PDB file of C-alpha atoms in Angstrom:
ATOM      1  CA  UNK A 390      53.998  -8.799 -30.863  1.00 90.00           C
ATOM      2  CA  UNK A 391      55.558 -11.797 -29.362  1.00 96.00           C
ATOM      3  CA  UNK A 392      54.489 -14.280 -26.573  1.00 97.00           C
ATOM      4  CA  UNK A 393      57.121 -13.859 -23.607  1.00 98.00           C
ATOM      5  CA  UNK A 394      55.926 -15.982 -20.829  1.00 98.00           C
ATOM      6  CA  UNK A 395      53.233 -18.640 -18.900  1.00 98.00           C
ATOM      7  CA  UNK A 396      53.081 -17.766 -15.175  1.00 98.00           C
ATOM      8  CA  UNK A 397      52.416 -20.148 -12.867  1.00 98.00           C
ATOM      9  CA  UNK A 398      52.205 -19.552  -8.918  1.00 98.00           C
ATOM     10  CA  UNK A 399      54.400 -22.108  -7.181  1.00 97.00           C
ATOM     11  CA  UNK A 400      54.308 -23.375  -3.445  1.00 96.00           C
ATOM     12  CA  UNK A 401      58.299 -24.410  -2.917  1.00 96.00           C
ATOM     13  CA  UNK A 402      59.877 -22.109  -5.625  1.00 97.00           C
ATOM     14  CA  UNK A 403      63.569 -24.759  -5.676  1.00 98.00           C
ATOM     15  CA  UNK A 404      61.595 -27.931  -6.167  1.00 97.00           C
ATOM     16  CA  UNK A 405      60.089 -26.367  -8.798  1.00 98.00           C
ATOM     17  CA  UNK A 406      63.601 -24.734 -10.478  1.00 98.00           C
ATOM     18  CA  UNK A 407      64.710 -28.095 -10.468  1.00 98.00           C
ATOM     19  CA  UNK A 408      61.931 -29.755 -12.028  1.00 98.00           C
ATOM     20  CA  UNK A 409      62.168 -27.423 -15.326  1.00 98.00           C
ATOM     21  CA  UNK A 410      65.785 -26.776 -15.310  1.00 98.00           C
ATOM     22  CA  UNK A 411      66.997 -30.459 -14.880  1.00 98.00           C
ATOM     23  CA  UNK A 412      64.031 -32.268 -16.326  1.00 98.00           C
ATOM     24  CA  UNK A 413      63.398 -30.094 -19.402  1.00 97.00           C
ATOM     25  CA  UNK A 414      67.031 -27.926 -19.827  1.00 97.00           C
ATOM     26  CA  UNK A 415      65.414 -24.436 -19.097  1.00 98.00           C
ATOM     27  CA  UNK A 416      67.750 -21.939 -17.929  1.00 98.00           C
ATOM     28  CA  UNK A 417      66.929 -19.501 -14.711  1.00 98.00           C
ATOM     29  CA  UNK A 418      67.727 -16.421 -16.752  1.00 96.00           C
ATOM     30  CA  UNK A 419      66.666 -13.993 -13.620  1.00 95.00           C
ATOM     31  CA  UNK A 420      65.084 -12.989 -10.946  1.00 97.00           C
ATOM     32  CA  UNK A 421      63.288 -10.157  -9.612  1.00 97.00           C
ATOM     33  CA  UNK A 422      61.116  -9.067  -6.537  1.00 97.00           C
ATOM     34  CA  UNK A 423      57.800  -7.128  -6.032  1.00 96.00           C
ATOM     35  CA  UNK A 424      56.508  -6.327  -3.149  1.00 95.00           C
ATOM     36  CA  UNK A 425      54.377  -9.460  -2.389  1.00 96.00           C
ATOM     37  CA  UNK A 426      56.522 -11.838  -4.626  1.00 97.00           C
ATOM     38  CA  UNK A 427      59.407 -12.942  -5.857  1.00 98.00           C
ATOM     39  CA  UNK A 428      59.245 -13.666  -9.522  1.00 98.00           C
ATOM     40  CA  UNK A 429      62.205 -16.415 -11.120  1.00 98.00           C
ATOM     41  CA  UNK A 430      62.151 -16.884 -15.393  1.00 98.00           C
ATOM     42  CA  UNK A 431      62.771 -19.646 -16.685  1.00 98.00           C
ATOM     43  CA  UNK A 432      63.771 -19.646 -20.282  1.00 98.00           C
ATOM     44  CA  UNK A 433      63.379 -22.036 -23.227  1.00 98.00           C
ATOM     45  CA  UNK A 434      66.812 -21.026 -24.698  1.00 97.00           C
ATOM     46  CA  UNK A 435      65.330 -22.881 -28.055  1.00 96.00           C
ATOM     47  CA  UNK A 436      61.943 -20.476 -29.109  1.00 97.00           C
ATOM     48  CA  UNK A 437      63.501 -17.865 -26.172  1.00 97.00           C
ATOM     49  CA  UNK A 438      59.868 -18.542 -24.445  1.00 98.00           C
ATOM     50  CA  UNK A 439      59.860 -18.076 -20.448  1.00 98.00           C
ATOM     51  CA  UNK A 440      58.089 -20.005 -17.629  1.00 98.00           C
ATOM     52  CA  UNK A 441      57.290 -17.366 -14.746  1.00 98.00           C
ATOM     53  CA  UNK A 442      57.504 -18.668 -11.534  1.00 98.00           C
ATOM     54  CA  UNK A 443      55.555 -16.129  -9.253  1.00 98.00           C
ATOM     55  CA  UNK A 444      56.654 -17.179  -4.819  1.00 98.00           C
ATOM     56  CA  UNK A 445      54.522 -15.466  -2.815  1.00 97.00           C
ATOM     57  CA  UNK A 446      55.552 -14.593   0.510  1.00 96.00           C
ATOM     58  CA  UNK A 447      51.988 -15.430   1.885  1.00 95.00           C
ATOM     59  CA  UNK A 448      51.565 -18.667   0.312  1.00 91.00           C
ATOM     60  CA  UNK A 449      48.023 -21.019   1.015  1.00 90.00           C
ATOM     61  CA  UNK A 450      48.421 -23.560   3.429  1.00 88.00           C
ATOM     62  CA  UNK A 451      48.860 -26.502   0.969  1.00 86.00           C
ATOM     63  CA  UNK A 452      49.360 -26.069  -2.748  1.00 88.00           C
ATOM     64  CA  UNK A 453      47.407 -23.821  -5.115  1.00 94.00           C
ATOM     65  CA  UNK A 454      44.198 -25.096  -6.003  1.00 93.00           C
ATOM     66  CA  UNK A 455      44.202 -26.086  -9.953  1.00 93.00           C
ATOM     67  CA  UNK A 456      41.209 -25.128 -11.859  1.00 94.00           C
ATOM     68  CA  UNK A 457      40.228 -26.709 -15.317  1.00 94.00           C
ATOM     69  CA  UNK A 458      40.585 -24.192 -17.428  1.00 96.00           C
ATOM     70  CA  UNK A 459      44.502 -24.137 -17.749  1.00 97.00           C
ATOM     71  CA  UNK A 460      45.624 -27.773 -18.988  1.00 97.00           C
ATOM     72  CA  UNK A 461      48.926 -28.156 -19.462  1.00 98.00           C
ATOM     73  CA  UNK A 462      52.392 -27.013 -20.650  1.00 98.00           C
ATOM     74  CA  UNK A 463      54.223 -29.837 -23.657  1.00 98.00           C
ATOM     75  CA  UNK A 464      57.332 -30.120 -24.108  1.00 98.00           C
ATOM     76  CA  UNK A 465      59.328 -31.582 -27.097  1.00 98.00           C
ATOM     77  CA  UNK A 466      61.868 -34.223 -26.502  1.00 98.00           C
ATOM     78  CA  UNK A 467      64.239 -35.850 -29.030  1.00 97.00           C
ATOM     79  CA  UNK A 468      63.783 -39.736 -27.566  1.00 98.00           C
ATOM     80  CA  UNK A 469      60.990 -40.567 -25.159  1.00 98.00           C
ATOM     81  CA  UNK A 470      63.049 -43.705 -24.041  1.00 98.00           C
ATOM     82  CA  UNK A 471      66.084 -41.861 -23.382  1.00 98.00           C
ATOM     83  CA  UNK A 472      63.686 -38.986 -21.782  1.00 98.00           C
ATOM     84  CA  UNK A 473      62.130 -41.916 -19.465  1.00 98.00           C
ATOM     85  CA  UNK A 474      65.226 -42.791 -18.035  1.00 98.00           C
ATOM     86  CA  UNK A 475      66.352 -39.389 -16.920  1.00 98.00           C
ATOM     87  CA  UNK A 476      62.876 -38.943 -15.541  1.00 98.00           C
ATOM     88  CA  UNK A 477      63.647 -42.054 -12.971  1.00 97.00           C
ATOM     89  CA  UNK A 478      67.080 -41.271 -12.583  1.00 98.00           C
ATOM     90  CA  UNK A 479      65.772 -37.841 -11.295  1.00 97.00           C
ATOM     91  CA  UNK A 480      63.318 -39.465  -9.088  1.00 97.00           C
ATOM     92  CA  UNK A 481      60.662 -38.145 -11.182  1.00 97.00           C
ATOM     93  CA  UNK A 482      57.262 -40.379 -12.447  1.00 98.00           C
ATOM     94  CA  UNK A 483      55.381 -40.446 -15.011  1.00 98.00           C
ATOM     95  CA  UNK A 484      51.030 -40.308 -14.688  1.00 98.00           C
ATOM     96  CA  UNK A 485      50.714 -41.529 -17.845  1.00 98.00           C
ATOM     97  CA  UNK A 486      53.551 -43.542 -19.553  1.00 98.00           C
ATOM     98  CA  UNK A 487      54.377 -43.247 -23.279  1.00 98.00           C
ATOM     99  CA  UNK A 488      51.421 -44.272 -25.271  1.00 98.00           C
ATOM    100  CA  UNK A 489      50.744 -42.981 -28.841  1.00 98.00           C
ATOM    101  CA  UNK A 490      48.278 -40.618 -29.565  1.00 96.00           C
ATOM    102  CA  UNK A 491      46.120 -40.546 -33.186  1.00 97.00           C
ATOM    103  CA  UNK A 492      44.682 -37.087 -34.277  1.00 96.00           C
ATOM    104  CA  UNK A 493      42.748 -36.704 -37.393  1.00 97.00           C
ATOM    105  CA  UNK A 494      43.999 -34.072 -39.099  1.00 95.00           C
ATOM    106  CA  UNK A 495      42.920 -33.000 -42.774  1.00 94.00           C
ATOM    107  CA  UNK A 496      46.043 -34.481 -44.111  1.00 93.00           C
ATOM    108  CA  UNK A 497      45.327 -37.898 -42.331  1.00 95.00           C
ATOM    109  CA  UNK A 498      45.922 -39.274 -39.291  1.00 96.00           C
ATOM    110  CA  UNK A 499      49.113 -37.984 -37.353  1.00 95.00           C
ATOM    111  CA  UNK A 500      50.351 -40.468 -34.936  1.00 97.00           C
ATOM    112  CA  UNK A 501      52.706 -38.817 -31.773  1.00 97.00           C
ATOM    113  CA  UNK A 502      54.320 -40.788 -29.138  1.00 98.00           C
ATOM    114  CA  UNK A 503      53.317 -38.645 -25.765  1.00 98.00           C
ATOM    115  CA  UNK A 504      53.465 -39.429 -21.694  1.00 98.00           C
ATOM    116  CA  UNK A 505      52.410 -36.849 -19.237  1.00 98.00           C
ATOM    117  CA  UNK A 506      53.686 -35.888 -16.165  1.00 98.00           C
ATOM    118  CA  UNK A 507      53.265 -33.767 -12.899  1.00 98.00           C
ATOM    119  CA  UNK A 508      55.386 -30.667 -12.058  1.00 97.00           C
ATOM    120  CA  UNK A 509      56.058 -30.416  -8.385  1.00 96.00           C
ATOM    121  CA  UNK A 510      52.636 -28.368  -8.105  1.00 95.00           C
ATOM    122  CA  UNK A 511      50.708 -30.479  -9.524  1.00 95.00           C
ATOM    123  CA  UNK A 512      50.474 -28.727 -13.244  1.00 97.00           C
ATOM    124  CA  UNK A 513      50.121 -31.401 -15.863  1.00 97.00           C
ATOM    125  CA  UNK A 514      52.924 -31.435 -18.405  1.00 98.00           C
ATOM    126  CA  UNK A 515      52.803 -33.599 -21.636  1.00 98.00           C
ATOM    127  CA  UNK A 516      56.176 -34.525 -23.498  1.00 98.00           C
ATOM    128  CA  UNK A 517      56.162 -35.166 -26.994  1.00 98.00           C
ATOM    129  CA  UNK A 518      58.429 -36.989 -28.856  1.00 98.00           C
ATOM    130  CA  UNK A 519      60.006 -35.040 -32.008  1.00 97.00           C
ATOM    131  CA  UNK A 520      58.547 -36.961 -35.448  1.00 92.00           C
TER     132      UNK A 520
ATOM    133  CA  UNK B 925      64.220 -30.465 -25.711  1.00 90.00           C
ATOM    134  CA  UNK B 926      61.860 -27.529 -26.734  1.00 96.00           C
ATOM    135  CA  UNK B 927      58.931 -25.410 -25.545  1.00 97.00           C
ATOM    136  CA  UNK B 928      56.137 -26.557 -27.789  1.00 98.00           C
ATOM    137  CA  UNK B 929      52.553 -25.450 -25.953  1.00 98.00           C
ATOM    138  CA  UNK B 930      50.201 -24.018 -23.274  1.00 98.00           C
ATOM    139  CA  UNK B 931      47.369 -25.815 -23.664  1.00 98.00           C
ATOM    140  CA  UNK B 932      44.074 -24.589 -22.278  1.00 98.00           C
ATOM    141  CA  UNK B 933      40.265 -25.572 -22.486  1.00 98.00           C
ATOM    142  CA  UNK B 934      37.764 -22.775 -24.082  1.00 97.00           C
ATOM    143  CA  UNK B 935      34.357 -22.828 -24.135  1.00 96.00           C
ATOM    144  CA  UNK B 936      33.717 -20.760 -27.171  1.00 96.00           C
ATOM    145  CA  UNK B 937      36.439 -21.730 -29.681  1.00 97.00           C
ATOM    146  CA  UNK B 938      35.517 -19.141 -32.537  1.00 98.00           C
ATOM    147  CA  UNK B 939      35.539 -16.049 -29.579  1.00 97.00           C
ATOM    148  CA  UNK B 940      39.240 -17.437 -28.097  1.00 98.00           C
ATOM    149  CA  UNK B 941      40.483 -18.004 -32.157  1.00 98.00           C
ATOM    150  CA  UNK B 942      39.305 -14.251 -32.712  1.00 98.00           C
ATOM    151  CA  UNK B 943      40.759 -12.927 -29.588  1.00 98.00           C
ATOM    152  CA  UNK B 944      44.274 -14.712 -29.618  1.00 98.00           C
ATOM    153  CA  UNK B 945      44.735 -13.934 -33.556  1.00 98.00           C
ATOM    154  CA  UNK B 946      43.341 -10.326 -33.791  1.00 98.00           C
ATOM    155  CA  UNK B 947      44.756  -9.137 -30.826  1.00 98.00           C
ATOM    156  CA  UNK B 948      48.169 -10.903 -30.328  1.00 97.00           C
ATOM    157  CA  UNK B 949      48.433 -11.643 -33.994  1.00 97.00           C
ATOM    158  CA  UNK B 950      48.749 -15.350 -33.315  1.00 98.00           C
ATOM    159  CA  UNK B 951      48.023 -17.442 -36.144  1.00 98.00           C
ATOM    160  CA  UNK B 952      45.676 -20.684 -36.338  1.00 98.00           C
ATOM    161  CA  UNK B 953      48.027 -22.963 -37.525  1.00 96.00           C
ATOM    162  CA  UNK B 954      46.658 -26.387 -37.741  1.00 95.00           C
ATOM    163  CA  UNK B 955      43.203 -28.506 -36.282  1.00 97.00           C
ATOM    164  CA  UNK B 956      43.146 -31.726 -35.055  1.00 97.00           C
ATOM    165  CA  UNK B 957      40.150 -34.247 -33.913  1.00 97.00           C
ATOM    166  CA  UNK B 958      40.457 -36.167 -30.821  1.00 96.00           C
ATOM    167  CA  UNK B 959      37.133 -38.695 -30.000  1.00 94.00           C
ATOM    168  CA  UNK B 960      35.993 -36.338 -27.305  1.00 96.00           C
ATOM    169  CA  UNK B 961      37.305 -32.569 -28.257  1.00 97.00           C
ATOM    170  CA  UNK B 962      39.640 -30.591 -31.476  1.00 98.00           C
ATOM    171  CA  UNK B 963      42.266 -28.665 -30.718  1.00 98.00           C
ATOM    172  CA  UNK B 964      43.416 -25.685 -32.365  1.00 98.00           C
ATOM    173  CA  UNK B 965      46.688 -24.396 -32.366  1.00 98.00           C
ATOM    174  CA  UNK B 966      47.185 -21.206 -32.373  1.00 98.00           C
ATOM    175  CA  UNK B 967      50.974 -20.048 -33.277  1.00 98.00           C
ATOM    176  CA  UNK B 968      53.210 -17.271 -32.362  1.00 98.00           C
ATOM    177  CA  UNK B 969      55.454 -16.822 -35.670  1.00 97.00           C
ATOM    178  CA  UNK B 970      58.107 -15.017 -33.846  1.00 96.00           C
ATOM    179  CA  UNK B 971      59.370 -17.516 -30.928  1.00 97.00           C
ATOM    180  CA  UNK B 972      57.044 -20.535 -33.086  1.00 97.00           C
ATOM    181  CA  UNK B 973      55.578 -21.678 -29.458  1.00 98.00           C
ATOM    182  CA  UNK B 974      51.480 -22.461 -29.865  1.00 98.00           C
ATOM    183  CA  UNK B 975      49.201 -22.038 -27.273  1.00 98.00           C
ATOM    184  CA  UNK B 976      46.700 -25.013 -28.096  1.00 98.00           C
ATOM    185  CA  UNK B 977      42.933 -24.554 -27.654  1.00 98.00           C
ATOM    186  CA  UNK B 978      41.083 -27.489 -26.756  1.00 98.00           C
ATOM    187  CA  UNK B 979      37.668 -27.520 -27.241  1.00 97.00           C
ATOM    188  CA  UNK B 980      35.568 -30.728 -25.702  1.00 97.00           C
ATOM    189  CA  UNK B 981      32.629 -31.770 -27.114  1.00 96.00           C
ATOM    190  CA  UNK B 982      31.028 -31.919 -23.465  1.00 95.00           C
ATOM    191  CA  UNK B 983      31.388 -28.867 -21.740  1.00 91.00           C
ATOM    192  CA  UNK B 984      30.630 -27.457 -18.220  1.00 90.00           C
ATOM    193  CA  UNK B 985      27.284 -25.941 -17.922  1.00 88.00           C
ATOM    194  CA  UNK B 986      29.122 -22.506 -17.450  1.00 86.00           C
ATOM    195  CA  UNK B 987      33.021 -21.375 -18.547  1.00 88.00           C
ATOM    196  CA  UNK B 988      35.973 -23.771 -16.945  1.00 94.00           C
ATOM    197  CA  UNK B 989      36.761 -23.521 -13.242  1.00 93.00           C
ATOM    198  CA  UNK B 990      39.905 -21.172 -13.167  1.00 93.00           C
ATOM    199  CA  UNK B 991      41.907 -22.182 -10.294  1.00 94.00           C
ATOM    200  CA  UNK B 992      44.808 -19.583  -8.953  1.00 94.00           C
ATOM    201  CA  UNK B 993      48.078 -22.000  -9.876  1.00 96.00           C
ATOM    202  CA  UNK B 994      48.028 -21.065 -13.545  1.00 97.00           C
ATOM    203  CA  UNK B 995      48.363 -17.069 -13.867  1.00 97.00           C
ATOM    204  CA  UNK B 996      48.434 -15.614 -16.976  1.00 98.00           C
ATOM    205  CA  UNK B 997      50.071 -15.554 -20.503  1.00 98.00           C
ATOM    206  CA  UNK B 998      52.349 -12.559 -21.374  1.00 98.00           C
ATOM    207  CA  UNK B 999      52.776 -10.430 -24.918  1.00 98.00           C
ATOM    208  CA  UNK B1000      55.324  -8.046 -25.492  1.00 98.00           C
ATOM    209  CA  UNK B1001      53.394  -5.008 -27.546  1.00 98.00           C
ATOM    210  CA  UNK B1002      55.550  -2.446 -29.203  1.00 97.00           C
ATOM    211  CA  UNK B1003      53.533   0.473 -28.000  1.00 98.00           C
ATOM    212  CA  UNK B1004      50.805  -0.132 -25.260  1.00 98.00           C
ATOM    213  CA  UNK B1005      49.380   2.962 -25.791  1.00 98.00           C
ATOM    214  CA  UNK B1006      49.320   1.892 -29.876  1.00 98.00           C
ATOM    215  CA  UNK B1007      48.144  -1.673 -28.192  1.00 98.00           C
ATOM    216  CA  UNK B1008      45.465  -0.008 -26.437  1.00 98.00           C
ATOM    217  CA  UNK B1009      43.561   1.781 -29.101  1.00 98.00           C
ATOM    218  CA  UNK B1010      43.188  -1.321 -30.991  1.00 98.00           C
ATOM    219  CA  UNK B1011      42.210  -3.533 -27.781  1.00 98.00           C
ATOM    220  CA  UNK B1012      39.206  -0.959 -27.774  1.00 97.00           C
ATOM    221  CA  UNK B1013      38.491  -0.279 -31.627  1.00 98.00           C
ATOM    222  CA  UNK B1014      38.069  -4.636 -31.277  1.00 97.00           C
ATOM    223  CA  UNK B1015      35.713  -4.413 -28.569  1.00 97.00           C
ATOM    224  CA  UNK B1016      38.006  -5.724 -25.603  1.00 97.00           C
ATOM    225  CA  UNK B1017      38.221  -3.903 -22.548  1.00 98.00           C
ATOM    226  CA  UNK B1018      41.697  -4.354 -19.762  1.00 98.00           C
ATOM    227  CA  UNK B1019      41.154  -5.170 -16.261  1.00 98.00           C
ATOM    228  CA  UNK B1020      43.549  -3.178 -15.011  1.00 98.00           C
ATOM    229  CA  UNK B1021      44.721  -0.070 -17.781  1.00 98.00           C
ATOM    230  CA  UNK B1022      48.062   0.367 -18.196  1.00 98.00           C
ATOM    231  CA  UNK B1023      50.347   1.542 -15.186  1.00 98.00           C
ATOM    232  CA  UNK B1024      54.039   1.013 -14.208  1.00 98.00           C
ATOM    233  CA  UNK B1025      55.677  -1.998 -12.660  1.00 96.00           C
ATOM    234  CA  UNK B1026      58.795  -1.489 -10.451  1.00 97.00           C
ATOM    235  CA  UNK B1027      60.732  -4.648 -10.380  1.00 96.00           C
ATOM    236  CA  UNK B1028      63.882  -4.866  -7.985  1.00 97.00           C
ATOM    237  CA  UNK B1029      66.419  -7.111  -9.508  1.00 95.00           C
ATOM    238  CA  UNK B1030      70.196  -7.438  -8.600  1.00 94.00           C
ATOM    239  CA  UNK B1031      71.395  -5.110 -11.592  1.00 93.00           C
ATOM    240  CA  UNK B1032      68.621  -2.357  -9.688  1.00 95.00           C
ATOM    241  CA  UNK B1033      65.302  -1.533 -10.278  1.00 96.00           C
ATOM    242  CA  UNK B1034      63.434  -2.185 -13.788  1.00 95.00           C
ATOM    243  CA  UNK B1035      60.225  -0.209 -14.540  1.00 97.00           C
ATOM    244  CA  UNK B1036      58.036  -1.712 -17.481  1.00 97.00           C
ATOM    245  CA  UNK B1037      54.611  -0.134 -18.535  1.00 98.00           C
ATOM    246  CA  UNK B1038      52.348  -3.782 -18.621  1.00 98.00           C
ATOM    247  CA  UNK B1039      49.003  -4.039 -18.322  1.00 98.00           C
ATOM    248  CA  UNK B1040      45.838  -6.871 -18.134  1.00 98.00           C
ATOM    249  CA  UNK B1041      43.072  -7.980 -19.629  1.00 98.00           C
ATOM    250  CA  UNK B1042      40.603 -11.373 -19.893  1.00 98.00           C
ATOM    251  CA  UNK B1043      40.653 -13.661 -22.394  1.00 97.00           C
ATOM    252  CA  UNK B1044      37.094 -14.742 -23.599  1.00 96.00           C
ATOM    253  CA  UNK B1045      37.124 -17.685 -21.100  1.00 95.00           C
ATOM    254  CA  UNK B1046      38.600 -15.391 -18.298  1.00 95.00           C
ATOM    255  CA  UNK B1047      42.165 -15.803 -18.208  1.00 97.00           C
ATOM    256  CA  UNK B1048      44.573 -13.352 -17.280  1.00 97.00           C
ATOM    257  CA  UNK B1049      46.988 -11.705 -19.950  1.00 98.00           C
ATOM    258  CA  UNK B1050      49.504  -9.746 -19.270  1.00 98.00           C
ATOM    259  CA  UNK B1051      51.094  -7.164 -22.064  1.00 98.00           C
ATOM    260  CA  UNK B1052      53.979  -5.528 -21.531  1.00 98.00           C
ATOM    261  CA  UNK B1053      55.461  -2.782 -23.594  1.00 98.00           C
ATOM    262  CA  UNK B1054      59.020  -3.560 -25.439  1.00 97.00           C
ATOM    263  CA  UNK B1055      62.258  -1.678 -23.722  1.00 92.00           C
TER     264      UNK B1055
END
């Protein structure tokens, strides 16, 4: 058994291609229609993990309402500086800017440097920075 | 930059540890304490992406509000039918049993047996059976 995907439903399907594939280097790998939907991957080339974008044709009239039950998808990056700056230069923002983060662990405390973000829908997305 | 996590709230963290691991054969890699919740992470050994529990201390009265941006997580199962007899001999039960997909891509059309169920908090899973 192996986990293939996160789907997420997405208002305006380009803004949201370009958020993952320029922002975080995921690859549109393919596409493929249903009846209702159009369905784009979006592939980690890394663990081989997809996003699922799912377009409906009949979309709500604004975005789709977030609940509290899903939180967020993270994302490792090598330098949270360097990440920061191709986040502006994209026209992107952070919610949160880099802060570090303490969890207590039972090997001590583990200190990560984190920010967290928006995707064009409004999912939250945290970015880690590699230890 | 790398997929690391899905993170999602649970109300019952001993039900969603039971249900990810037994089922999906995901395995609890590593706990850590926050001031107001512990996570658990919960790792797929093959592609080494986690989906991260996150259990609050103060929780909603009821389960988490789901909204209808996030979806669902996907597995790919060897053999659904295989898959299915040990989704009931644990005690789960699918939303929708397992039927064919039809997906129309540009190389033609791509049938793939899937099927859903809940997890314990009510999120939608997806399996679909290996080509």
């Amino acid at each position: 058994m192996k986990f293939l995907h996160s789907m997420i439903r997405v208002y305006d399907v380009q803004k949201s291609i370009d958020f993952y594939t320029k922002l975080f280097g995921l690859k549109l790998s393919r596409q493929a229609d249903l009846e209702d939907c159009t369905l784009y991957y979006l592939k980690d080339e890394i663990t081989g993990v997809e996003i699922e974008l799912t377009a409906n044709f009949e979309k709500p009239e604004d975005k789709y309402v977030k609940g509290e039950a899903f939180g967020h998808f993270a994302f490792e990056v090598e330098n949270i500086s360097e990440f920061s700056n191709k986040l502006k230069s994209l026209g992107y923002e952070y919610i949160f800017e880099p802060f570090e983060i303490v969890l207590k662990t039972k090997d001590g405390l583990d200190k990560l440097k984190v920010a967290f973000l928006h995707d064009p829908d409004g999912n939250e997305i945290e970015v880690i920075e590699k230890k």
